[in-house]
Amino acid sequence: VDQNSRPIAGHINFCPVWLKDHVDESDRLQLATLHELFHALGFSSKLFEEFRDCSKSATGLDCPKRYKPIRTVYGMKRLVTPSLINLATHHFNCVTNHFDNEFSPMLQEVNGGITSHWDEAFLYGSFMSPSIGLPRATVVDPFTLAAMQDSGWYQVRTEQAYFYTWGKGEGCQFALDEQCLIGTKYFCTGSGTGCHF
C-alpha cells in the first residue's frame, strides 16, 4: 500500500491443477479472476477501515480516513459509505425516519468477524459474494463498484455495472433472519436460522 493505504501491488495465485480441471468453464474462471482482482484492488476486510474521504480534496492526496466504515445496522455488520447508503436506500426502498440513515450492504460474518465478501443472502449474484455461482446469474454489481468509488482510491465508471434486481424494493429488513423465517419470493422457509435459497 502507499502512504494513503491504497493498494499498489498484489498477487493472485492460480493453481494449475484447478485450471486444468475447469478448462471448459471459462466464464466461471473469468469471474473468479475478476473476484480475486477486486480483492487485490482493495475490496478486503483488512482495508475497509482504510477507505478515504476525498470529497474535499482538490488533488486526491492526503484524504482523511472515512469515519467508521464498518458499522452494525439492523443487527448486522455493514460497509457504510455515502454511495452505498444512497444506492442501498433506493434499491431496497429502505425509508426510515432517522436523519442518519446508515442502511447499506451487509458483509459476510464468520465467527463474529467480517470477511472480504458481501453477505450472500443480501447481495446474491454479486461477483464479490463468497462463492461464484452460475456465470449467467453472477454479475458485476453496482454495490461493489460504489464501494470501490468510496474507497477514495479510484474513479469508477459505475454505469458499467449490470442491471441488478435481487431484493429490489424489499425494504430495510431484507435478508435478516426474521424475514427469512416467514418465507418470501427470495427465500425458502426452513428449520434453523438464516436465509435459505
PDB file of C-alpha atoms in Angstrom:
ATOM      1  CA  VAL A   1       0.000   0.000   0.000  1.00  0.00           C
ATOM      2  CA  ASP A   2       1.084   3.593  -0.460  1.00  0.00           C
ATOM      3  CA  GLN A   3       1.046   6.457   2.055  1.00  0.00           C
ATOM      4  CA  ASN A   4      -2.774   6.681   1.718  1.00  0.00           C
ATOM      5  CA  SER A   5      -3.192   2.916   2.304  1.00  0.00           C
ATOM      6  CA  ARG A   6      -4.142   2.469  -1.365  1.00  0.00           C
ATOM      7  CA  PRO A   7      -3.196  -0.956  -2.707  1.00  0.00           C
ATOM      8  CA  ILE A   8      -0.374  -0.632  -5.216  1.00  0.00           C
ATOM      9  CA  ALA A   9       0.759  -4.248  -5.526  1.00  0.00           C
ATOM     10  CA  GLY A  10      -0.832  -7.634  -5.084  1.00  0.00           C
ATOM     11  CA  HIS A  11      -0.761 -11.143  -6.397  1.00  0.00           C
ATOM     12  CA  ILE A  12      -3.205 -13.861  -7.359  1.00  0.00           C
ATOM     13  CA  ASN A  13      -2.113 -17.478  -7.209  1.00  0.00           C
ATOM     14  CA  PHE A  14      -3.684 -19.781  -9.807  1.00  0.00           C
ATOM     15  CA  CYS A  15      -3.349 -23.477  -9.106  1.00  0.00           C
ATOM     16  CA  PRO A  16      -2.566 -25.170 -12.467  1.00  0.00           C
ATOM     17  CA  VAL A  17      -4.348 -28.400 -11.493  1.00  0.00           C
ATOM     18  CA  TRP A  18      -7.534 -26.474 -10.679  1.00  0.00           C
ATOM     19  CA  LEU A  19      -7.329 -24.623 -14.009  1.00  0.00           C
ATOM     20  CA  LYS A  20      -6.877 -27.894 -15.898  1.00  0.00           C
ATOM     21  CA  ASP A  21      -9.905 -29.439 -14.176  1.00  0.00           C
ATOM     22  CA  HIS A  22     -12.086 -26.429 -15.075  1.00  0.00           C
ATOM     23  CA  VAL A  23     -10.838 -25.706 -18.588  1.00  0.00           C
ATOM     24  CA  ASP A  24     -14.362 -25.991 -20.014  1.00  0.00           C
ATOM     25  CA  GLU A  25     -15.699 -23.398 -17.546  1.00  0.00           C
ATOM     26  CA  SER A  26     -14.016 -20.294 -18.963  1.00  0.00           C
ATOM     27  CA  ASP A  27     -16.859 -17.937 -17.937  1.00  0.00           C
ATOM     28  CA  ARG A  28     -16.616 -19.062 -14.335  1.00  0.00           C
ATOM     29  CA  LEU A  29     -12.810 -18.777 -14.378  1.00  0.00           C
ATOM     30  CA  GLN A  30     -13.102 -15.212 -15.671  1.00  0.00           C
ATOM     31  CA  LEU A  31     -15.477 -14.312 -12.840  1.00  0.00           C
ATOM     32  CA  ALA A  32     -13.202 -15.947 -10.259  1.00  0.00           C
ATOM     33  CA  THR A  33     -10.250 -13.979 -11.653  1.00  0.00           C
ATOM     34  CA  LEU A  34     -12.214 -10.716 -11.509  1.00  0.00           C
ATOM     35  CA  HIS A  35     -13.297 -11.548  -7.940  1.00  0.00           C
ATOM     36  CA  GLU A  36      -9.701 -12.084  -6.822  1.00  0.00           C
ATOM     37  CA  LEU A  37      -8.519  -8.981  -8.697  1.00  0.00           C
ATOM     38  CA  PHE A  38     -11.031  -6.838  -6.773  1.00  0.00           C
ATOM     39  CA  HIS A  39      -9.665  -8.226  -3.504  1.00  0.00           C
ATOM     40  CA  ALA A  40      -6.188  -7.118  -4.601  1.00  0.00           C
ATOM     41  CA  LEU A  41      -7.549  -3.686  -5.574  1.00  0.00           C
ATOM     42  CA  GLY A  42      -8.891  -3.117  -2.059  1.00  0.00           C
ATOM     43  CA  PHE A  43     -12.160  -4.974  -1.534  1.00  0.00           C
ATOM     44  CA  SER A  44     -10.728  -6.502   1.611  1.00  0.00           C
ATOM     45  CA  SER A  45     -11.682  -6.638   5.274  1.00  0.00           C
ATOM     46  CA  LYS A  46      -8.101  -5.564   6.021  1.00  0.00           C
ATOM     47  CA  LEU A  47      -8.577  -2.356   4.018  1.00  0.00           C
ATOM     48  CA  PHE A  48     -12.210  -1.299   4.627  1.00  0.00           C
ATOM     49  CA  GLU A  49     -11.137   0.757   7.671  1.00  0.00           C
ATOM     50  CA  GLU A  50      -8.545   2.489   5.466  1.00  0.00           C
ATOM     51  CA  PHE A  51     -11.114   3.844   2.970  1.00  0.00           C
ATOM     52  CA  ARG A  52     -10.608   7.575   2.385  1.00  0.00           C
ATOM     53  CA  ASP A  53     -12.948  10.538   2.017  1.00  0.00           C
ATOM     54  CA  CYS A  54     -11.559  12.587  -0.863  1.00  0.00           C
ATOM     55  CA  SER A  55     -14.717  14.669  -1.389  1.00  0.00           C
ATOM     56  CA  LYS A  56     -12.962  17.840  -0.192  1.00  0.00           C
ATOM     57  CA  SER A  57      -9.537  17.173  -1.673  1.00  0.00           C
ATOM     58  CA  ALA A  58      -8.543  19.050  -4.808  1.00  0.00           C
ATOM     59  CA  THR A  59      -5.671  16.678  -5.543  1.00  0.00           C
ATOM     60  CA  GLY A  60      -6.964  13.360  -4.170  1.00  0.00           C
ATOM     61  CA  LEU A  61      -3.916  13.160  -1.934  1.00  0.00           C
ATOM     62  CA  ASP A  62      -3.787  13.112   1.850  1.00  0.00           C
ATOM     63  CA  CYS A  63      -7.501  12.380   2.192  1.00  0.00           C
ATOM     64  CA  PRO A  64      -8.714  11.646   5.717  1.00  0.00           C
ATOM     65  CA  LYS A  65      -9.955   8.178   6.617  1.00  0.00           C
ATOM     66  CA  ARG A  66     -13.692   7.620   6.398  1.00  0.00           C
ATOM     67  CA  TYR A  67     -15.446   7.704   9.747  1.00  0.00           C
ATOM     68  CA  LYS A  68     -16.174   4.132  10.902  1.00  0.00           C
ATOM     69  CA  PRO A  69     -16.947   2.496   7.540  1.00  0.00           C
ATOM     70  CA  ILE A  70     -17.849  -0.779   9.293  1.00  0.00           C
ATOM     71  CA  ARG A  71     -20.943  -0.353  11.473  1.00  0.00           C
ATOM     72  CA  THR A  72     -23.663  -2.522  12.935  1.00  0.00           C
ATOM     73  CA  VAL A  73     -27.015  -1.530  11.439  1.00  0.00           C
ATOM     74  CA  TYR A  74     -30.191  -3.587  11.969  1.00  0.00           C
ATOM     75  CA  GLY A  75     -28.056  -6.033  13.929  1.00  0.00           C
ATOM     76  CA  MET A  76     -25.651  -6.802  11.051  1.00  0.00           C
ATOM     77  CA  LYS A  77     -22.185  -5.531  10.188  1.00  0.00           C
ATOM     78  CA  ARG A  78     -22.288  -3.383   7.072  1.00  0.00           C
ATOM     79  CA  LEU A  79     -19.950  -1.371   4.892  1.00  0.00           C
ATOM     80  CA  VAL A  80     -21.291   2.159   5.371  1.00  0.00           C
ATOM     81  CA  THR A  81     -20.187   4.820   2.881  1.00  0.00           C
ATOM     82  CA  PRO A  82     -22.172   7.626   1.209  1.00  0.00           C
ATOM     83  CA  SER A  83     -22.590   5.983  -2.205  1.00  0.00           C
ATOM     84  CA  LEU A  84     -23.530   2.649  -0.656  1.00  0.00           C
ATOM     85  CA  ILE A  85     -26.117   4.262   1.631  1.00  0.00           C
ATOM     86  CA  ASN A  86     -27.681   6.107  -1.312  1.00  0.00           C
ATOM     87  CA  LEU A  87     -27.695   3.055  -3.565  1.00  0.00           C
ATOM     88  CA  ALA A  88     -28.997   0.609  -0.930  1.00  0.00           C
ATOM     89  CA  THR A  89     -31.671   3.006   0.340  1.00  0.00           C
ATOM     90  CA  HIS A  90     -33.093   3.428  -3.159  1.00  0.00           C
ATOM     91  CA  HIS A  91     -32.591  -0.139  -4.397  1.00  0.00           C
ATOM     92  CA  PHE A  92     -34.166  -1.814  -1.366  1.00  0.00           C
ATOM     93  CA  ASN A  93     -36.620   1.033  -0.685  1.00  0.00           C
ATOM     94  CA  CYS A  94     -35.446   1.379   2.905  1.00  0.00           C
ATOM     95  CA  VAL A  95     -37.101   4.543   4.121  1.00  0.00           C
ATOM     96  CA  THR A  96     -36.588   5.486   7.772  1.00  0.00           C
ATOM     97  CA  ASN A  97     -37.385   8.494   9.915  1.00  0.00           C
ATOM     98  CA  HIS A  98     -33.813   8.703  11.161  1.00  0.00           C
ATOM     99  CA  PHE A  99     -31.791  11.632   9.868  1.00  0.00           C
ATOM    100  CA  ASP A 100     -28.666   9.483   9.904  1.00  0.00           C
ATOM    101  CA  ASN A 101     -29.894   6.535   7.843  1.00  0.00           C
ATOM    102  CA  GLU A 102     -26.987   4.108   7.529  1.00  0.00           C
ATOM    103  CA  PHE A 103     -28.722   1.312   5.637  1.00  0.00           C
ATOM    104  CA  SER A 104     -26.111  -0.264   3.389  1.00  0.00           C
ATOM    105  CA  PRO A 105     -24.957  -3.708   2.218  1.00  0.00           C
ATOM    106  CA  MET A 106     -24.256  -6.416   4.770  1.00  0.00           C
ATOM    107  CA  LEU A 107     -20.850  -8.045   4.925  1.00  0.00           C
ATOM    108  CA  GLN A 108     -20.393 -11.770   5.409  1.00  0.00           C
ATOM    109  CA  GLU A 109     -19.713 -12.629   9.042  1.00  0.00           C
ATOM    110  CA  VAL A 110     -17.919 -15.755  10.201  1.00  0.00           C
ATOM    111  CA  ASN A 111     -17.364 -16.459  13.903  1.00  0.00           C
ATOM    112  CA  GLY A 112     -18.211 -12.850  14.795  1.00  0.00           C
ATOM    113  CA  GLY A 113     -15.769 -11.261  12.350  1.00  0.00           C
ATOM    114  CA  ILE A 114     -16.284  -9.878   8.871  1.00  0.00           C
ATOM    115  CA  THR A 115     -14.796 -11.407   5.754  1.00  0.00           C
ATOM    116  CA  SER A 116     -13.836  -9.739   2.480  1.00  0.00           C
ATOM    117  CA  HIS A 117     -17.210 -10.559   0.887  1.00  0.00           C
ATOM    118  CA  TRP A 118     -20.770  -9.315   0.748  1.00  0.00           C
ATOM    119  CA  ASP A 119     -23.350 -11.354   2.634  1.00  0.00           C
ATOM    120  CA  GLU A 120     -24.627 -13.794   0.014  1.00  0.00           C
ATOM    121  CA  ALA A 121     -28.280 -13.590   1.064  1.00  0.00           C
ATOM    122  CA  PHE A 122     -28.223  -9.781   0.890  1.00  0.00           C
ATOM    123  CA  LEU A 123     -26.355  -9.453  -2.423  1.00  0.00           C
ATOM    124  CA  TYR A 124     -26.955 -12.798  -4.093  1.00  0.00           C
ATOM    125  CA  GLY A 125     -25.361 -12.950  -7.529  1.00  0.00           C
ATOM    126  CA  SER A 126     -22.713 -10.330  -6.801  1.00  0.00           C
ATOM    127  CA  PHE A 127     -19.313 -11.351  -8.069  1.00  0.00           C
ATOM    128  CA  MET A 128     -17.991 -10.349  -4.618  1.00  0.00           C
ATOM    129  CA  SER A 129     -20.176 -12.853  -2.769  1.00  0.00           C
ATOM    130  CA  PRO A 130     -18.233 -15.630  -1.037  1.00  0.00           C
ATOM    131  CA  SER A 131     -18.943 -18.144  -3.797  1.00  0.00           C
ATOM    132  CA  ILE A 132     -19.194 -17.703  -7.545  1.00  0.00           C
ATOM    133  CA  GLY A 133     -22.476 -19.108  -8.756  1.00  0.00           C
ATOM    134  CA  LEU A 134     -23.594 -19.822 -12.272  1.00  0.00           C
ATOM    135  CA  PRO A 135     -21.938 -17.352 -14.672  1.00  0.00           C
ATOM    136  CA  ARG A 136     -25.283 -16.259 -16.123  1.00  0.00           C
ATOM    137  CA  ALA A 137     -26.509 -15.410 -12.596  1.00  0.00           C
ATOM    138  CA  THR A 138     -23.335 -13.680 -11.337  1.00  0.00           C
ATOM    139  CA  VAL A 139     -22.801 -10.022 -12.196  1.00  0.00           C
ATOM    140  CA  VAL A 140     -20.546  -7.046 -11.667  1.00  0.00           C
ATOM    141  CA  ASP A 141     -23.000  -5.338  -9.339  1.00  0.00           C
ATOM    142  CA  PRO A 142     -23.449  -1.615  -8.633  1.00  0.00           C
ATOM    143  CA  PHE A 143     -22.773  -2.068  -4.903  1.00  0.00           C
ATOM    144  CA  THR A 144     -19.232  -3.331  -5.390  1.00  0.00           C
ATOM    145  CA  LEU A 145     -18.454  -0.516  -7.830  1.00  0.00           C
ATOM    146  CA  ALA A 146     -19.891   2.034  -5.367  1.00  0.00           C
ATOM    147  CA  ALA A 147     -17.672   0.612  -2.614  1.00  0.00           C
ATOM    148  CA  MET A 148     -14.608   0.961  -4.820  1.00  0.00           C
ATOM    149  CA  GLN A 149     -15.597   4.556  -5.643  1.00  0.00           C
ATOM    150  CA  ASP A 150     -15.971   5.347  -1.940  1.00  0.00           C
ATOM    151  CA  SER A 151     -12.591   3.801  -1.125  1.00  0.00           C
ATOM    152  CA  GLY A 152     -11.150   7.158  -2.212  1.00  0.00           C
ATOM    153  CA  TRP A 153      -8.549   5.389  -4.331  1.00  0.00           C
ATOM    154  CA  TYR A 154     -10.362   5.114  -7.665  1.00  0.00           C
ATOM    155  CA  GLN A 155     -12.634   6.922 -10.072  1.00  0.00           C
ATOM    156  CA  VAL A 156     -15.183   4.324 -11.103  1.00  0.00           C
ATOM    157  CA  ARG A 157     -17.495   4.195 -14.090  1.00  0.00           C
ATOM    158  CA  THR A 158     -20.487   2.973 -12.113  1.00  0.00           C
ATOM    159  CA  GLU A 159     -22.620   2.831 -15.266  1.00  0.00           C
ATOM    160  CA  GLN A 160     -20.629  -0.285 -16.201  1.00  0.00           C
ATOM    161  CA  ALA A 161     -22.473  -2.282 -13.509  1.00  0.00           C
ATOM    162  CA  TYR A 162     -25.041  -4.812 -14.616  1.00  0.00           C
ATOM    163  CA  PHE A 163     -28.739  -4.212 -14.007  1.00  0.00           C
ATOM    164  CA  TYR A 164     -29.298  -5.711 -10.562  1.00  0.00           C
ATOM    165  CA  THR A 165     -32.699  -6.864  -9.298  1.00  0.00           C
ATOM    166  CA  TRP A 166     -32.053  -9.034  -6.229  1.00  0.00           C
ATOM    167  CA  GLY A 167     -34.077  -7.711  -3.285  1.00  0.00           C
ATOM    168  CA  LYS A 168     -35.269  -4.642  -5.183  1.00  0.00           C
ATOM    169  CA  GLY A 169     -37.942  -2.802  -3.209  1.00  0.00           C
ATOM    170  CA  GLU A 170     -37.955  -5.323  -0.333  1.00  0.00           C
ATOM    171  CA  GLY A 171     -37.295  -2.831   2.490  1.00  0.00           C
ATOM    172  CA  CYS A 172     -34.924  -2.433   5.426  1.00  0.00           C
ATOM    173  CA  GLN A 173     -35.411  -5.950   6.825  1.00  0.00           C
ATOM    174  CA  PHE A 174     -34.347  -7.726   3.638  1.00  0.00           C
ATOM    175  CA  ALA A 175     -32.247 -10.864   4.262  1.00  0.00           C
ATOM    176  CA  LEU A 176     -32.478 -10.622   8.049  1.00  0.00           C
ATOM    177  CA  ASP A 177     -33.250 -13.918   9.798  1.00  0.00           C
ATOM    178  CA  GLU A 178     -36.692 -12.835  10.975  1.00  0.00           C
ATOM    179  CA  GLN A 179     -37.776 -12.046   7.409  1.00  0.00           C
ATOM    180  CA  CYS A 180     -36.318 -15.251   6.018  1.00  0.00           C
ATOM    181  CA  LEU A 181     -38.217 -17.388   8.514  1.00  0.00           C
ATOM    182  CA  ILE A 182     -41.566 -16.259   7.113  1.00  0.00           C
ATOM    183  CA  GLY A 183     -40.604 -17.116   3.542  1.00  0.00           C
ATOM    184  CA  THR A 184     -40.590 -14.685   0.613  1.00  0.00           C
ATOM    185  CA  LYS A 185     -40.163 -14.890  -3.132  1.00  0.00           C
ATOM    186  CA  TYR A 186     -36.414 -14.728  -2.457  1.00  0.00           C
ATOM    187  CA  PHE A 187     -36.031 -17.227   0.405  1.00  0.00           C
ATOM    188  CA  CYS A 188     -37.472 -20.560   1.454  1.00  0.00           C
ATOM    189  CA  THR A 189     -38.705 -21.239   4.950  1.00  0.00           C
ATOM    190  CA  GLY A 190     -36.869 -23.958   6.784  1.00  0.00           C
ATOM    191  CA  SER A 191     -35.703 -25.170  10.126  1.00  0.00           C
ATOM    192  CA  GLY A 192     -32.940 -23.307  11.875  1.00  0.00           C
ATOM    193  CA  THR A 193     -31.885 -19.750  11.257  1.00  0.00           C
ATOM    194  CA  GLY A 194     -30.627 -17.867   8.261  1.00  0.00           C
ATOM    195  CA  CYS A 195     -31.856 -17.308   4.767  1.00  0.00           C
ATOM    196  CA  HIS A 196     -32.120 -20.363   2.527  1.00  0.00           C
ATOM    197  CA  PHE A 197     -32.284 -20.169  -1.251  1.00  0.00           C
TER     198      PHE A 197
END
